[in-house]
């Protein structure tokens, strides 16, 4: 199985358009050790396969396809795409806005939980994806789903599982129901192919519990929510008051943080993805970057490949 990190930053990208804080300034200035990143998306293809599965469709998708030859049209057909299916892990803007780039009457299959499909179904702008050629299929948690395009299987199987999270920011009501572990607002996914390797993709997760540890244990690679290093990072950077956890993202560092939580989970390769413009691990030379490196974590960059 081959995974391409299409976009490694969190919503807003790195640098975020309106951010003038330290890291964003420095990457804009071209300082060595800081690399710009587009918004959250990965693509996966089975060994021997040519039909790609895109996981999450970011607002930067047009630019991301332009930067990724594997996702571009090829052969003799006048209209085609190697992207056979799209899978969504939540309804956040950074994961669904790119669906609008996939119009132009291109058939594909779209998979998401019923809760996330309900959000799309309620918004007529997504009807630009003609339902007679873009098939919306519910992804049921706890079940293995052989991901198929309209012309046949991709060879990638996905098992989705609920993770602690919340509804998308624009769907928040202020009620307790905004935050749920099981409603299907946020999922993690196990990616497998016939060769038997297993990659876990969890770009958003508010809390690491025993259930999640059980889902990812002994995988070949874990691509995990690296939005914030410190829970209070937005306040530290002086750009906001919300904590990482309130935004649906467990911090890397500190009590309950991901750095320690996965330490003994038997995971062969660990990679932080979905990284916010305020996260000091974005600076290759920061002490925080050294801390995650020493704990065996890589930091994803756009174009990175993971094979398993
Ligand atoms: C998130 O991951 O918290 C969201 O992408 C935030 C947003 O909608 O920008
Ligand atoms: Mn996000």
Short mmCIF file of C-alpha atoms in Angstrom, two decimals, residues 19-238:
data_model
loop_
_atom_site.label_atom_id
_atom_site.label_comp_id
_atom_site.label_asym_id
_atom_site.label_seq_id
_atom_site.Cartn_x
_atom_site.Cartn_y
_atom_site.Cartn_z
CA UNK A 19 -1.82 34.80 10.45
CA UNK A 20 1.06 37.15 11.18
CA UNK A 21 2.37 35.29 14.24
CA UNK A 22 5.97 34.08 14.53
CA UNK A 23 5.93 30.82 12.54
CA UNK A 24 3.69 32.18 9.79
CA UNK A 25 5.92 35.25 9.39
CA UNK A 26 9.06 33.16 9.26
CA UNK A 27 7.77 30.68 6.66
CA UNK A 28 6.55 33.60 4.54
CA UNK A 29 10.01 35.13 4.79
CA UNK A 30 11.52 31.89 3.45
CA UNK A 31 13.53 31.11 6.57
CA UNK A 32 15.42 27.79 6.27
CA UNK A 33 13.85 25.01 8.35
CA UNK A 34 10.25 26.10 7.74
CA UNK A 35 8.24 24.69 4.81
CA UNK A 36 4.82 25.84 3.65
CA UNK A 37 2.10 23.19 3.75
CA UNK A 38 -1.35 22.85 2.21
CA UNK A 39 -4.50 21.71 3.97
CA UNK A 40 -5.31 18.26 5.25
CA UNK A 41 -5.62 15.40 2.75
CA UNK A 42 -3.98 12.07 1.90
CA UNK A 43 -4.31 9.68 -1.04
CA UNK A 44 -3.84 5.91 -0.99
CA UNK A 45 -3.41 3.25 -3.65
CA UNK A 46 -3.25 -0.54 -3.22
CA UNK A 47 -0.12 -2.41 -4.30
CA UNK A 48 -0.55 -3.18 -7.99
CA UNK A 49 -3.59 -0.88 -8.24
CA UNK A 50 -4.08 2.33 -10.18
CA UNK A 51 -7.35 3.60 -8.69
CA UNK A 52 -6.56 6.09 -5.95
CA UNK A 53 -8.67 6.82 -2.90
CA UNK A 54 -8.56 10.41 -1.70
CA UNK A 55 -9.12 10.83 2.02
CA UNK A 56 -10.54 14.28 2.67
CA UNK A 57 -10.94 16.94 0.00
CA UNK A 58 -9.20 20.12 1.05
CA UNK A 59 -9.79 23.68 -0.17
CA UNK A 60 -6.31 23.40 -1.75
CA UNK A 61 -7.22 20.35 -3.83
CA UNK A 62 -6.71 21.93 -7.24
CA UNK A 63 -3.17 22.98 -6.29
CA UNK A 64 -2.56 19.61 -4.64
CA UNK A 65 -3.52 17.67 -7.78
CA UNK A 66 -1.27 19.95 -9.82
CA UNK A 67 1.60 19.02 -7.47
CA UNK A 68 0.86 15.26 -7.54
CA UNK A 69 1.35 13.54 -10.95
CA UNK A 70 -0.25 10.33 -9.64
CA UNK A 71 -3.56 12.17 -9.26
CA UNK A 72 -3.54 13.72 -12.74
CA UNK A 73 -5.29 12.45 -15.88
CA UNK A 74 -3.30 10.08 -18.12
CA UNK A 75 -3.85 7.80 -21.11
CA UNK A 76 -5.94 8.57 -24.18
CA UNK A 77 -9.31 9.50 -22.69
CA UNK A 78 -10.23 13.17 -22.93
CA UNK A 79 -11.70 13.25 -19.45
CA UNK A 80 -10.46 10.98 -16.67
CA UNK A 81 -9.07 10.94 -13.17
CA UNK A 82 -7.14 8.33 -11.19
CA UNK A 83 -9.24 9.40 -8.16
CA UNK A 84 -11.90 6.68 -8.01
CA UNK A 85 -13.30 7.41 -4.58
CA UNK A 86 -13.25 10.08 -1.89
CA UNK A 87 -13.60 9.29 1.82
CA UNK A 88 -14.38 11.97 4.41
CA UNK A 89 -13.40 11.69 8.09
CA UNK A 90 -15.55 14.63 9.23
CA UNK A 91 -17.46 17.59 7.79
CA UNK A 92 -14.87 20.28 8.59
CA UNK A 93 -14.28 22.89 5.89
CA UNK A 94 -10.70 21.71 5.40
CA UNK A 95 -12.01 18.23 4.57
CA UNK A 96 -15.05 18.96 2.39
CA UNK A 97 -14.52 22.26 0.55
CA UNK A 98 -12.37 20.51 -2.06
CA UNK A 99 -15.40 18.49 -3.15
CA UNK A 100 -16.40 21.60 -5.05
CA UNK A 101 -13.17 21.26 -7.08
CA UNK A 102 -14.30 17.80 -8.15
CA UNK A 103 -17.29 19.01 -10.15
CA UNK A 104 -17.04 19.16 -14.01
CA UNK A 105 -19.27 16.07 -14.40
CA UNK A 106 -16.67 13.60 -13.18
CA UNK A 107 -18.07 10.31 -11.84
CA UNK A 108 -16.67 8.97 -8.54
CA UNK A 109 -17.90 7.45 -5.29
CA UNK A 110 -18.10 9.50 -2.12
CA UNK A 111 -17.98 7.73 1.25
CA UNK A 112 -18.69 9.26 4.66
CA UNK A 113 -20.67 8.44 7.79
CA UNK A 114 -24.42 9.05 7.50
CA UNK A 115 -24.00 12.01 9.89
CA UNK A 116 -21.50 13.67 7.55
CA UNK A 117 -23.54 12.76 4.44
CA UNK A 118 -26.53 14.44 6.14
CA UNK A 119 -24.50 17.68 6.39
CA UNK A 120 -23.67 17.52 2.68
CA UNK A 121 -27.20 16.49 1.75
CA UNK A 122 -28.60 19.52 3.59
CA UNK A 123 -26.40 21.95 1.64
CA UNK A 124 -27.44 22.47 -1.99
CA UNK A 125 -24.01 23.74 -3.04
CA UNK A 126 -22.80 20.11 -2.96
CA UNK A 127 -25.47 19.19 -5.51
CA UNK A 128 -22.96 20.55 -8.02
CA UNK A 129 -21.74 16.94 -7.71
CA UNK A 130 -24.58 15.45 -9.74
CA UNK A 131 -25.98 12.59 -7.67
CA UNK A 132 -26.58 10.54 -10.81
CA UNK A 133 -22.79 10.32 -11.39
CA UNK A 134 -21.33 10.92 -7.91
CA UNK A 135 -22.58 8.13 -5.72
CA UNK A 136 -22.85 9.05 -2.01
CA UNK A 137 -22.40 5.91 0.09
CA UNK A 138 -22.63 5.65 3.88
CA UNK A 139 -19.56 4.34 5.67
CA UNK A 140 -20.65 2.29 8.69
CA UNK A 141 -18.30 2.31 11.65
CA UNK A 142 -17.01 -1.04 12.87
CA UNK A 143 -17.41 -2.66 9.44
CA UNK A 144 -14.81 -3.32 6.78
CA UNK A 145 -15.78 -1.58 3.53
CA UNK A 146 -14.07 -2.50 0.26
CA UNK A 147 -13.69 0.94 -1.30
CA UNK A 148 -14.89 0.90 -4.89
CA UNK A 149 -14.93 3.39 -7.70
CA UNK A 150 -17.75 3.32 -10.23
CA UNK A 151 -15.72 1.05 -12.50
CA UNK A 152 -14.72 -1.46 -9.86
CA UNK A 153 -12.79 -2.07 -6.63
CA UNK A 154 -9.75 0.00 -5.65
CA UNK A 155 -8.17 -2.82 -3.65
CA UNK A 156 -8.21 -0.61 -0.55
CA UNK A 157 -10.37 -1.68 2.38
CA UNK A 158 -11.37 0.77 5.06
CA UNK A 159 -12.60 0.09 8.54
CA UNK A 160 -13.94 3.26 10.08
CA UNK A 161 -14.15 3.74 13.84
CA UNK A 162 -15.61 6.58 15.90
CA UNK A 163 -13.17 8.85 17.75
CA UNK A 164 -13.77 11.59 20.31
CA UNK A 165 -14.63 14.75 18.45
CA UNK A 166 -17.34 17.23 17.66
CA UNK A 167 -19.52 18.54 14.89
CA UNK A 168 -17.90 20.88 12.37
CA UNK A 169 -17.33 24.43 13.61
CA UNK A 170 -20.12 25.85 11.42
CA UNK A 171 -22.55 23.20 12.77
CA UNK A 172 -21.95 23.99 16.47
CA UNK A 173 -25.13 24.78 18.39
CA UNK A 174 -23.71 25.37 21.89
CA UNK A 175 -25.43 22.19 23.10
CA UNK A 176 -23.80 19.09 24.59
CA UNK A 177 -24.71 17.18 21.42
CA UNK A 178 -21.97 19.12 19.63
CA UNK A 179 -19.48 16.85 21.37
CA UNK A 180 -19.81 13.12 20.92
CA UNK A 181 -17.64 10.05 20.75
CA UNK A 182 -20.07 7.97 18.73
CA UNK A 183 -22.39 10.08 16.58
CA UNK A 184 -20.19 9.71 13.51
CA UNK A 185 -19.10 13.35 13.45
CA UNK A 186 -15.44 12.30 13.49
CA UNK A 187 -13.93 8.98 12.50
CA UNK A 188 -10.53 7.38 12.24
CA UNK A 189 -9.89 4.82 9.51
CA UNK A 190 -7.84 1.64 9.15
CA UNK A 191 -6.48 1.29 5.62
CA UNK A 192 -5.57 -2.19 4.43
CA UNK A 193 -4.96 -3.91 1.11
CA UNK A 194 -4.57 -7.53 0.04
CA UNK A 195 -0.90 -7.56 1.07
CA UNK A 196 -2.08 -7.27 4.68
CA UNK A 197 -0.32 -4.13 5.84
CA UNK A 198 -2.30 -1.61 7.90
CA UNK A 199 -2.09 2.17 8.06
CA UNK A 200 -4.22 4.14 10.52
CA UNK A 201 -5.37 7.67 9.59
CA UNK A 202 -6.77 9.86 12.38
CA UNK A 203 -6.50 13.55 11.42
CA UNK A 204 -8.87 14.78 14.14
CA UNK A 205 -9.18 13.38 17.65
CA UNK A 206 -10.12 15.17 20.88
CA UNK A 207 -9.09 12.44 23.33
CA UNK A 208 -7.11 9.20 23.29
CA UNK A 209 -8.95 6.41 25.06
CA UNK A 210 -8.55 2.65 25.39
CA UNK A 211 -10.82 2.06 22.42
CA UNK A 212 -8.63 4.14 20.13
CA UNK A 213 -5.47 2.53 21.48
CA UNK A 214 -7.01 -0.85 20.64
CA UNK A 215 -7.85 0.28 17.10
CA UNK A 216 -4.35 1.46 16.25
CA UNK A 217 -2.28 -1.09 18.20
CA UNK A 218 0.46 -2.84 16.21
CA UNK A 219 -0.25 -1.01 12.94
CA UNK A 220 2.45 -0.47 10.31
CA UNK A 221 1.97 3.30 10.40
CA UNK A 222 -0.14 5.80 12.33
CA UNK A 223 -0.90 9.18 10.76
CA UNK A 224 -2.23 11.14 13.72
CA UNK A 225 -3.68 14.54 14.62
CA UNK A 226 -0.73 16.88 15.21
CA UNK A 227 -2.79 20.08 15.22
CA UNK A 228 -1.30 21.58 18.38
CA UNK A 229 1.79 20.84 20.46
CA UNK A 230 0.38 22.51 23.62
CA UNK A 231 -3.32 22.49 24.47
CA UNK A 232 -3.14 26.26 25.10
CA UNK A 233 -0.99 26.95 22.06
CA UNK A 234 -3.36 29.47 20.45
CA UNK A 235 -3.26 31.57 23.63
CA UNK A 236 0.53 31.18 23.89
CA UNK A 237 0.88 32.47 20.34
CA UNK A 238 -1.49 35.33 21.20
#
